[in-house]
Coordinates of N, CA, C and O in Angstrom, one line a residue:
X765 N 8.2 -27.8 25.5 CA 7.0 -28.6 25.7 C 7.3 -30.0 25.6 O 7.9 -30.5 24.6
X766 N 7.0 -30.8 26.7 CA 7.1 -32.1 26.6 C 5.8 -32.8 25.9 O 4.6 -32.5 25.9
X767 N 6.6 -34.1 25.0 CA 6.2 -34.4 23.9 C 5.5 -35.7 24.6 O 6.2 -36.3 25.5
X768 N 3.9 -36.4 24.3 CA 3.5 -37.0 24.7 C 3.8 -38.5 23.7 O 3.3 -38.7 22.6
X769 N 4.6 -39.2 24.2 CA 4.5 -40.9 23.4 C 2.8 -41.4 23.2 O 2.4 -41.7 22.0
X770 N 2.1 -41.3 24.0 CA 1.2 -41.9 23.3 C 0.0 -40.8 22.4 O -0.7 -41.4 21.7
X771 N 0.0 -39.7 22.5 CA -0.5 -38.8 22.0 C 0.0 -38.9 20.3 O 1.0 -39.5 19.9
X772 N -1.4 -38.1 19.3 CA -1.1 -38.1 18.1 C -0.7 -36.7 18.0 O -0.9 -36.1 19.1
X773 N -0.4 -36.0 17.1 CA -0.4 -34.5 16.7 C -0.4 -34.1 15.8 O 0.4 -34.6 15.0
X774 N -1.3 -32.7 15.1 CA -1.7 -32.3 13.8 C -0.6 -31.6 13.5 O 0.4 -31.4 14.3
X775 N -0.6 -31.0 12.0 CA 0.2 -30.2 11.4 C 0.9 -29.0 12.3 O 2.1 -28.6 12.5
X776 N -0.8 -28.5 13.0 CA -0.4 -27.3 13.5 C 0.2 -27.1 14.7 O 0.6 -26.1 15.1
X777 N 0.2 -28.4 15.4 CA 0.5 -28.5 16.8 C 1.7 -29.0 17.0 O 2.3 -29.0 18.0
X778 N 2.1 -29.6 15.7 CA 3.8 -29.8 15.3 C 4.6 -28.4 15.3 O 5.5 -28.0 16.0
X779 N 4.1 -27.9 14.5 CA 4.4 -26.5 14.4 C 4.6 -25.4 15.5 O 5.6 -24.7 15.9
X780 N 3.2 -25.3 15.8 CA 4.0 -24.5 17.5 C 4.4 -25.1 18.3 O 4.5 -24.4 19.3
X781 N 5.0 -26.5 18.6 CA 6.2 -26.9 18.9 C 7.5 -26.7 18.7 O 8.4 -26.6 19.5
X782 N 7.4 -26.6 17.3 CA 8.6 -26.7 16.5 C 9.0 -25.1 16.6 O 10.1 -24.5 16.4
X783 N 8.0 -24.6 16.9 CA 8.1 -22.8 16.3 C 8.7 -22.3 14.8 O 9.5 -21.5 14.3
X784 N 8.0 -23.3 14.6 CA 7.7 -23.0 12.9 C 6.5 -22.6 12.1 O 5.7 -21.9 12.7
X785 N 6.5 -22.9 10.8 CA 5.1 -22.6 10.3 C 4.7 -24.1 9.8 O 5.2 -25.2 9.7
X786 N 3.4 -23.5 9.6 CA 2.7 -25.5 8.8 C 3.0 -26.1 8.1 O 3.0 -27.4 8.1
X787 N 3.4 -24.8 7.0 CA 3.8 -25.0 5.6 C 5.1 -26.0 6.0 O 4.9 -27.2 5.7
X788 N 6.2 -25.7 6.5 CA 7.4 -26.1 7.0 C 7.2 -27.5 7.0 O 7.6 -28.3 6.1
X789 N 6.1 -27.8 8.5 CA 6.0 -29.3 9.0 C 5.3 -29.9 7.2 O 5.8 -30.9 6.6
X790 N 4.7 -29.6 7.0 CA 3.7 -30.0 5.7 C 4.9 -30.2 4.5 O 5.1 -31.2 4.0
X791 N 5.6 -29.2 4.3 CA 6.5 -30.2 3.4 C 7.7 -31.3 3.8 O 8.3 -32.0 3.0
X792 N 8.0 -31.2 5.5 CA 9.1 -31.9 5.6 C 8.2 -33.4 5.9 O 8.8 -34.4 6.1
X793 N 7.0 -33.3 6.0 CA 6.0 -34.3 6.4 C 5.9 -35.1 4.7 O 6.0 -36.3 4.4
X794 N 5.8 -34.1 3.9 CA 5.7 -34.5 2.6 C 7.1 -35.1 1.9 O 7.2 -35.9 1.0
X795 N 7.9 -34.5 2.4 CA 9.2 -35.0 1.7 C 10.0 -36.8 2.2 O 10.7 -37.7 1.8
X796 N 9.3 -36.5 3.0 CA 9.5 -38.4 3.8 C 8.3 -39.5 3.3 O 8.3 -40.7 3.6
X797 N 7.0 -38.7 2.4 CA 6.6 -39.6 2.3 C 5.5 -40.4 3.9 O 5.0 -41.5 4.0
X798 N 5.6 -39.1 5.0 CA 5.0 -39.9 6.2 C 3.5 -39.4 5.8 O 3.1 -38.3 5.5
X799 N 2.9 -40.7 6.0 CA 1.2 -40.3 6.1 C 0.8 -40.7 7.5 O 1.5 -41.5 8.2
X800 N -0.2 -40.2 7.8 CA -0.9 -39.7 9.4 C -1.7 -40.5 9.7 O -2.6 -41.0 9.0
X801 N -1.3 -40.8 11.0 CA -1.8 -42.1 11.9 C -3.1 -42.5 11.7 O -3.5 -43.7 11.4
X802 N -3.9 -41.3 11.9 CA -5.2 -41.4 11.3 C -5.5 -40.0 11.1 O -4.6 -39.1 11.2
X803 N -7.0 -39.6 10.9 CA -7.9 -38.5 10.2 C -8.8 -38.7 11.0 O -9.3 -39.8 11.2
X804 N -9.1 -37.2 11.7 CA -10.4 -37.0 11.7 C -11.0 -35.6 11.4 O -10.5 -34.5 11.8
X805 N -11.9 -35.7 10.7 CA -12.5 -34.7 9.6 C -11.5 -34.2 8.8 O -11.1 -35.1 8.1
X806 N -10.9 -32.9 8.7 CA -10.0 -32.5 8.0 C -8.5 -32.8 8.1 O -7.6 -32.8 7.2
X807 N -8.5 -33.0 9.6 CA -7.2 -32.7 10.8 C -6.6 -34.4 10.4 O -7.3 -35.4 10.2
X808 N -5.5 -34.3 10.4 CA -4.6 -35.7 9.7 C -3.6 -35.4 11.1 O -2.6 -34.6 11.3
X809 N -4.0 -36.1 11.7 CA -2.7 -36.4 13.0 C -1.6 -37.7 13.1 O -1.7 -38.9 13.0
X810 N -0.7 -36.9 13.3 CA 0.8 -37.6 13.2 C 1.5 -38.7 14.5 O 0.9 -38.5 15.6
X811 N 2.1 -39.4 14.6 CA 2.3 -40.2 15.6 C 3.5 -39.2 17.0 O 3.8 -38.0 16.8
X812 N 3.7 -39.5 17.6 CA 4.8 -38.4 18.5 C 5.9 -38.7 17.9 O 6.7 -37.7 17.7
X813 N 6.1 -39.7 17.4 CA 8.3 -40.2 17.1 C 8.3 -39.3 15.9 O 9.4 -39.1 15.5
X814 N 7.1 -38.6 15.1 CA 7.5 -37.9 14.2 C 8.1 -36.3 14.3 O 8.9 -35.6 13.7
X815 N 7.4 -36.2 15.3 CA 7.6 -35.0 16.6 C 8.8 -34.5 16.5 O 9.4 -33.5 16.0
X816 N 9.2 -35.8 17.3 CA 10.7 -35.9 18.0 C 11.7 -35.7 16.7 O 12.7 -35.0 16.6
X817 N 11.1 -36.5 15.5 CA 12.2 -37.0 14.1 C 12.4 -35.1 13.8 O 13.5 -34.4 13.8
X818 N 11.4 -34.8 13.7 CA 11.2 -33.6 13.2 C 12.0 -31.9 14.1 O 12.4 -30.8 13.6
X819 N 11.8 -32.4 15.7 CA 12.6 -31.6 16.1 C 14.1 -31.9 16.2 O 15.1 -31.1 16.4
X820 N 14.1 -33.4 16.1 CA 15.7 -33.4 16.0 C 16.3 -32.9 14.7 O 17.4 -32.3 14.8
X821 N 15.7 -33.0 13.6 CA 16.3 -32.3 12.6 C 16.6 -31.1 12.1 O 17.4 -30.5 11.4
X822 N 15.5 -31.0 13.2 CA 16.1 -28.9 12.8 C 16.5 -28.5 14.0 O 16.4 -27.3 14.2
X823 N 17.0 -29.4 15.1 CA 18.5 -28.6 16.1 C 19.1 -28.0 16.1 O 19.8 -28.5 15.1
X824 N 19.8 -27.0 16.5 CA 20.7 -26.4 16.1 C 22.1 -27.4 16.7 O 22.1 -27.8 17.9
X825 N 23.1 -27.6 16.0 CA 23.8 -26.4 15.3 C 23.1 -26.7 13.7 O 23.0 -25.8 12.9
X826 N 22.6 -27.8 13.4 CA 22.3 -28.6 12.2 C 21.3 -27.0 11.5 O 21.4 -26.7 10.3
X827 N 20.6 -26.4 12.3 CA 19.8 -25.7 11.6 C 20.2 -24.7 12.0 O 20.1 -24.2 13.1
X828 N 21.1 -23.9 10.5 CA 21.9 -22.4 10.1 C 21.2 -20.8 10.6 O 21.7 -19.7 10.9
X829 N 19.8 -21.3 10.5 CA 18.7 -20.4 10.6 C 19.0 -19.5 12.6 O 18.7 -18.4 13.1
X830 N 19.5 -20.3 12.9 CA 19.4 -20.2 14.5 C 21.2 -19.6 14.8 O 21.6 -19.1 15.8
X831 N 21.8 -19.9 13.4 CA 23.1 -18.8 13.4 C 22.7 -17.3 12.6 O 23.4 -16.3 12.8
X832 N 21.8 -17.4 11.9 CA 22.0 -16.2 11.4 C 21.7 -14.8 12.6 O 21.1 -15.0 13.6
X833 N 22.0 -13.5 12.1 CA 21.6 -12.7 13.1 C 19.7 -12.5 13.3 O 18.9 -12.8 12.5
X834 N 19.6 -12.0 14.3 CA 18.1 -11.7 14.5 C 17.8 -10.1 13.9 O 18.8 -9.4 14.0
X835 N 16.8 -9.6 13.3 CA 16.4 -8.2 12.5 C 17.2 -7.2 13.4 O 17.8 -6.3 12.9
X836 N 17.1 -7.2 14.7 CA 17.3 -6.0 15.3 C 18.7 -5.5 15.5 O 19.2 -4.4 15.8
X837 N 19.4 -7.2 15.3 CA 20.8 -7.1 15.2 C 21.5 -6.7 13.5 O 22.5 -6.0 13.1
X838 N 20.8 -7.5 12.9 CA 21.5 -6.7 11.6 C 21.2 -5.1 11.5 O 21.7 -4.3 10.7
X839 N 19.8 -4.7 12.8 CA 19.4 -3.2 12.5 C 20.8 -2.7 12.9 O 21.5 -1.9 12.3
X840 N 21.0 -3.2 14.2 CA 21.7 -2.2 15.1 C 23.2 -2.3 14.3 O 24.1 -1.4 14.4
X841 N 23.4 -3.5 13.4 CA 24.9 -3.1 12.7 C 25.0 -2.0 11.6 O 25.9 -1.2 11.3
X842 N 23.5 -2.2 10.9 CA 23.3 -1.2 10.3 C 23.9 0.5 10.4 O 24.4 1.4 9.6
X843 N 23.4 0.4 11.9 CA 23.1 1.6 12.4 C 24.5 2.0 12.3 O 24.8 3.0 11.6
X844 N 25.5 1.3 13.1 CA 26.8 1.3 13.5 C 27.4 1.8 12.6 O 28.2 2.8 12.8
X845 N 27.2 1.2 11.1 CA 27.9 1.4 9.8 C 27.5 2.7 10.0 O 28.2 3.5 10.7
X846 N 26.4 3.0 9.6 CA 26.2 4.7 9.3 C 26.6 5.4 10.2 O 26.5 6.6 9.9
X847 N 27.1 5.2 11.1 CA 27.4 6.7 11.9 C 28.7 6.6 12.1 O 29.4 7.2 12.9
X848 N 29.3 5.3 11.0 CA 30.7 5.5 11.0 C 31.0 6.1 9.9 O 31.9 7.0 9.9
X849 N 30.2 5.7 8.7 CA 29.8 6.8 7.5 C 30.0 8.3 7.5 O 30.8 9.0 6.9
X850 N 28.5 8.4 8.8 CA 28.7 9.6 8.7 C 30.2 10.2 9.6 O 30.4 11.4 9.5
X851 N 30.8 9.5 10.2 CA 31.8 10.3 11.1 C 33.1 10.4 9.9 O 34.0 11.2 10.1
X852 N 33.2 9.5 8.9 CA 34.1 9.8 8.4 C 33.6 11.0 6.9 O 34.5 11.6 6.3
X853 N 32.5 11.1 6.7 CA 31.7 12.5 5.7 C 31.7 13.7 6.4 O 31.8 14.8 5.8
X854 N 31.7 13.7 7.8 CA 31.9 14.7 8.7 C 33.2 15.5 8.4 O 33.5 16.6 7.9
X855 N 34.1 14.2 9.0 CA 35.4 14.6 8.8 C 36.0 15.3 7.3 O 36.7 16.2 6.9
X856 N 35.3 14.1 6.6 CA 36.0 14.9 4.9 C 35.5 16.5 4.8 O 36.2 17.5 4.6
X857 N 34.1 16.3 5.0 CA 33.6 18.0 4.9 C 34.2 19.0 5.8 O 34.5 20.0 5.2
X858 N 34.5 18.9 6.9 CA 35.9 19.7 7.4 C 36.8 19.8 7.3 O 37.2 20.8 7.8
X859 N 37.9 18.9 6.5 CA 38.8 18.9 6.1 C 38.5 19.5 4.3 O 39.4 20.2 3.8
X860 N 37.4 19.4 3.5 CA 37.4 20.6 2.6 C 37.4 21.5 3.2 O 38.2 22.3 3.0
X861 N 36.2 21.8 4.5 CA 36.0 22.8 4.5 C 37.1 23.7 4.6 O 37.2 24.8 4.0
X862 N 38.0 23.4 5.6 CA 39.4 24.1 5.7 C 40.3 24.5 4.3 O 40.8 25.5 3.9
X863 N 40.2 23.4 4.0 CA 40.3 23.8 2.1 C 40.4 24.8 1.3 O 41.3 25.3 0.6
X864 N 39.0 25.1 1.6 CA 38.3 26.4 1.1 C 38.5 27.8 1.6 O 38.2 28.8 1.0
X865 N 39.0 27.7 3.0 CA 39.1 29.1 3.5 C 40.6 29.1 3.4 O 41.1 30.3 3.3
X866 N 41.7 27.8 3.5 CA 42.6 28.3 2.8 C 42.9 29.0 1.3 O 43.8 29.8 1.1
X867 N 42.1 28.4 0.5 CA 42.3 29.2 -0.6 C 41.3 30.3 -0.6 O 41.4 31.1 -1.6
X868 N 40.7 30.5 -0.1 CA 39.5 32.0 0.2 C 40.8 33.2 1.0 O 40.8 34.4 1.0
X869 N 41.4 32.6 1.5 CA 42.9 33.3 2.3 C 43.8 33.8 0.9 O 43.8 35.0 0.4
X870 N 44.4 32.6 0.4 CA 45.2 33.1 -1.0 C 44.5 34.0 -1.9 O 44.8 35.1 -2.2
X871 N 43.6 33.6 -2.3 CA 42.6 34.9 -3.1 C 42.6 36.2 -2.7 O 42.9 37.1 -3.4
X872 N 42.1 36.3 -1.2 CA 42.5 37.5 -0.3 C 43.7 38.2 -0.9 O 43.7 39.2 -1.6
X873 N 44.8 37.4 -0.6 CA 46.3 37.6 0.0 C 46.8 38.7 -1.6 O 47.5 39.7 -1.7
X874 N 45.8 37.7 -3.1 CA 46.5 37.9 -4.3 C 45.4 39.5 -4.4 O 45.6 40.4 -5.1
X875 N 44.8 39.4 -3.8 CA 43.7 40.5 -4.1 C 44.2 41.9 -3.8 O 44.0 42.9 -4.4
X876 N 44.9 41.9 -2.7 CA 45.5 43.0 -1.8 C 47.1 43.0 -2.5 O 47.6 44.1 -2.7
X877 N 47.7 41.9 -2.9 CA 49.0 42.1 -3.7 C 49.0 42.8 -5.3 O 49.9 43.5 -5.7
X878 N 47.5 42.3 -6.1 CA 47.2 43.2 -7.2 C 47.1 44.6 -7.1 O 47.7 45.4 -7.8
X879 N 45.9 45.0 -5.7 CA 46.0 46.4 -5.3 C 47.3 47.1 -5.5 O 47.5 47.9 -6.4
X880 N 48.3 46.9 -4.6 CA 49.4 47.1 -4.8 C 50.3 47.3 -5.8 O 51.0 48.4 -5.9
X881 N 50.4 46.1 -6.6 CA 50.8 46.3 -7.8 C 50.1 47.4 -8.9 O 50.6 48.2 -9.7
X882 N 48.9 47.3 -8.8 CA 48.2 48.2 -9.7 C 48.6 49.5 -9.3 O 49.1 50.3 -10.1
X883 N 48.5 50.0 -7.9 CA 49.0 51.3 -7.2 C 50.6 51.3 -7.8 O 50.9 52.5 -8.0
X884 N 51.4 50.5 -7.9 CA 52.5 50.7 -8.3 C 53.3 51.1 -9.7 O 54.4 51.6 -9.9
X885 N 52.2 50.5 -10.6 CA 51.8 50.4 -11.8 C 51.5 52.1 -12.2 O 52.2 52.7 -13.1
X886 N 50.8 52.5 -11.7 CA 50.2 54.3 -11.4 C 51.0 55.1 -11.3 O 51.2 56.1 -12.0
X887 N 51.5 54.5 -10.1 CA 53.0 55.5 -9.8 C 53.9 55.4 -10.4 O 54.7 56.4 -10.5
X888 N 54.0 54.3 -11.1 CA 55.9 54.5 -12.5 C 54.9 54.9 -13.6 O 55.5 55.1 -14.6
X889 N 53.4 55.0 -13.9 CA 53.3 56.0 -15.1 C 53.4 57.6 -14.9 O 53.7 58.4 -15.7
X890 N 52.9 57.7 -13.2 CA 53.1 59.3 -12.6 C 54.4 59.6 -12.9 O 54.6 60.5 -13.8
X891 N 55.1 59.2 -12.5 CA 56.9 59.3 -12.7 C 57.4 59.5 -14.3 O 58.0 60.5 -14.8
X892 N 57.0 58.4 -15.0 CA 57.3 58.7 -16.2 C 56.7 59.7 -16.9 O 57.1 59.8 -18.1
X893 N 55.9 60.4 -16.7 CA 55.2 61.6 -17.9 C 56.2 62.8 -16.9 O 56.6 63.8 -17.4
X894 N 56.4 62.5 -15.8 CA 57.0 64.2 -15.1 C 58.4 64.4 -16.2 O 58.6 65.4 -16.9
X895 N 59.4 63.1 -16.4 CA 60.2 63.0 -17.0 C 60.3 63.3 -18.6 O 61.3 63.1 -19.3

């Protein structure tokens, strides 16, 4: 929006300029100490060079706010993290899971080796009573 030199402007019409809030223009209005060209009824209108003071100040690079990410971007990093999360919980839970059926295998393996032995066990007491 071009800014008119001889034009006055209120709080609020600084503000959706600025694409800020009121509050914003109203304390950086307050913190300089600038009071308003004139009043009428409630509306306290500002000169334009305050305009200008006020959008030069919050330019970027000067204003950080216009580096930080936007919501949808810290969403979508969000997102990224988690399904790197989950791809590495994925992987651990298959890597126990393999785990588990290896030693569900050795269990097996000792289960059918006891059989054995126990059958073996039977047989050298069969042997020994014939004797």
């Amino acid at each position: 929006m071009k800014i008119n030199k001889n034009k006055t402007y209120t709080v609020t019409q600084i503000a959706n300029i600025a694409g800020v809030s009121k509050a914003s223009v109203s304390r950086w209005l307050a913190d300089r100490h600038v009071t308003p060209d004139h009043i009428k009824g409630k509306a306290k209108y500002f000169k334009s060079t305050y305009v200008e003071q006020y959008l030069e100040a919050h330019r970027a690079p000067h204003n950080k706010a216009s580096e930080l990410p936007t919501t949808t971007e810290l969403l979508q990093q969000q997102i990224s993290q988690l399904r790197e999360e989950n791809k590495r919980l994925v992987a651990r839970i298959e890597k126990q899971d393999k785990q588990i059926k290896e030693k569900d295998q050795q269990i097996a393996n000792w289960t059918s080796q006891s059989a054995v032995i126990s059958r073996l066990a039977n047989d050298s007491h069969s042997v020994a009573r014939k004797f």
